[in-house]
XYZ file of C-alpha atoms in Angstrom:
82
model
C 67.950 102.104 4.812
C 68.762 99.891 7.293
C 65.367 99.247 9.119
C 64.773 98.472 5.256
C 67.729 96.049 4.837
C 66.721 94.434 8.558
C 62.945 93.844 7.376
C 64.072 92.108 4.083
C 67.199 89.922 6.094
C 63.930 88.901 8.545
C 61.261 87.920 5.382
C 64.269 86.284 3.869
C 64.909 84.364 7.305
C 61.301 83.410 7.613
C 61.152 82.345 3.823
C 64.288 79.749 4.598
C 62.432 78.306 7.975
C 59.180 77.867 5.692
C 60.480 76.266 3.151
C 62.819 74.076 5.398
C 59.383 72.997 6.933
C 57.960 71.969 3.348
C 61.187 69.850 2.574
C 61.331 68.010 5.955
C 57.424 67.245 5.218
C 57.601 65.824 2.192
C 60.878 64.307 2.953
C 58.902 62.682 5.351
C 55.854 61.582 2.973
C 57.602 60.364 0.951
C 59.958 58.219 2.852
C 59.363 54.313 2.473
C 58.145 53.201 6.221
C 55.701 56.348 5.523
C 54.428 54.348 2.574
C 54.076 51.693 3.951
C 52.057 52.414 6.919
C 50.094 54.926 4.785
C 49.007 51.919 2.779
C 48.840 49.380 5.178
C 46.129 51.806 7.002
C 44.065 52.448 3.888
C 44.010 48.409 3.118
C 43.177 47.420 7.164
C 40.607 50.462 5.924
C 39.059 48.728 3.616
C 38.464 45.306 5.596
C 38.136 46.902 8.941
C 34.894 49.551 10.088
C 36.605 52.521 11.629
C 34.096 53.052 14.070
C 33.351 49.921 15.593
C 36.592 48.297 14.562
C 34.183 45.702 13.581
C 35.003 43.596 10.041
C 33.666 44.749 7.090
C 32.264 41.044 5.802
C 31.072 43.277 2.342
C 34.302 43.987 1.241
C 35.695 40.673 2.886
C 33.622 38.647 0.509
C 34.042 41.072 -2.627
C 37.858 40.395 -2.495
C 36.770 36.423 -1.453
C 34.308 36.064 -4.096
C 37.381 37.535 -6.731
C 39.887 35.011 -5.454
C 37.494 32.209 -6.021
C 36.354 33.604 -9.364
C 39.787 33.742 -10.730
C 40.832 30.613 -9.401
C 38.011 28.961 -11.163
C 39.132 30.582 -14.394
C 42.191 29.138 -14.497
C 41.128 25.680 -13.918
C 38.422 26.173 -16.326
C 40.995 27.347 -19.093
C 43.874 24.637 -17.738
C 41.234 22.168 -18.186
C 40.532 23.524 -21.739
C 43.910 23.930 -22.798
C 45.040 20.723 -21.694
């Protein structure tokens, strides 16, 4: 009975650690400066070539070619409206 009782006290011990392992990591993903730097990579991601650390001019002049398309639609509709 009690190499029984010692086994289940030892599962129940390992069971704790685990899970105090899950909360600390996502405790950790989920923390703000996590965020941020999780985002901030996956943006610099976008405009940056991981292997030759090289710009990526496509997506530079995607995002570009949107700023100056939305810019020109609100002069267009300022200039309409007023």
């Amino acid at each position: 009975m009690s190499n029984e009782l010692t086994t289940l006290e030892h599962e129940i011990e390992e069971t704790r650690e685990h899970l105090a392992s899950t909360i600390d990591q996502l405790l950790h993903r989920v923390h703000p400066k996590t965020i941020v730097s999780r985002e901030a990579a996956a943006i610099k991601g976008y405009f940056v070539d991981a292997r030759t650390g090289g710009p990526r001019t496509d997506n530079i002049l995607k995002v570009v070619g949107g700023v100056v398309g939305a810019v020109a639609l609100f002069v267009a509709v300022r200039k309409v409206a007023g």
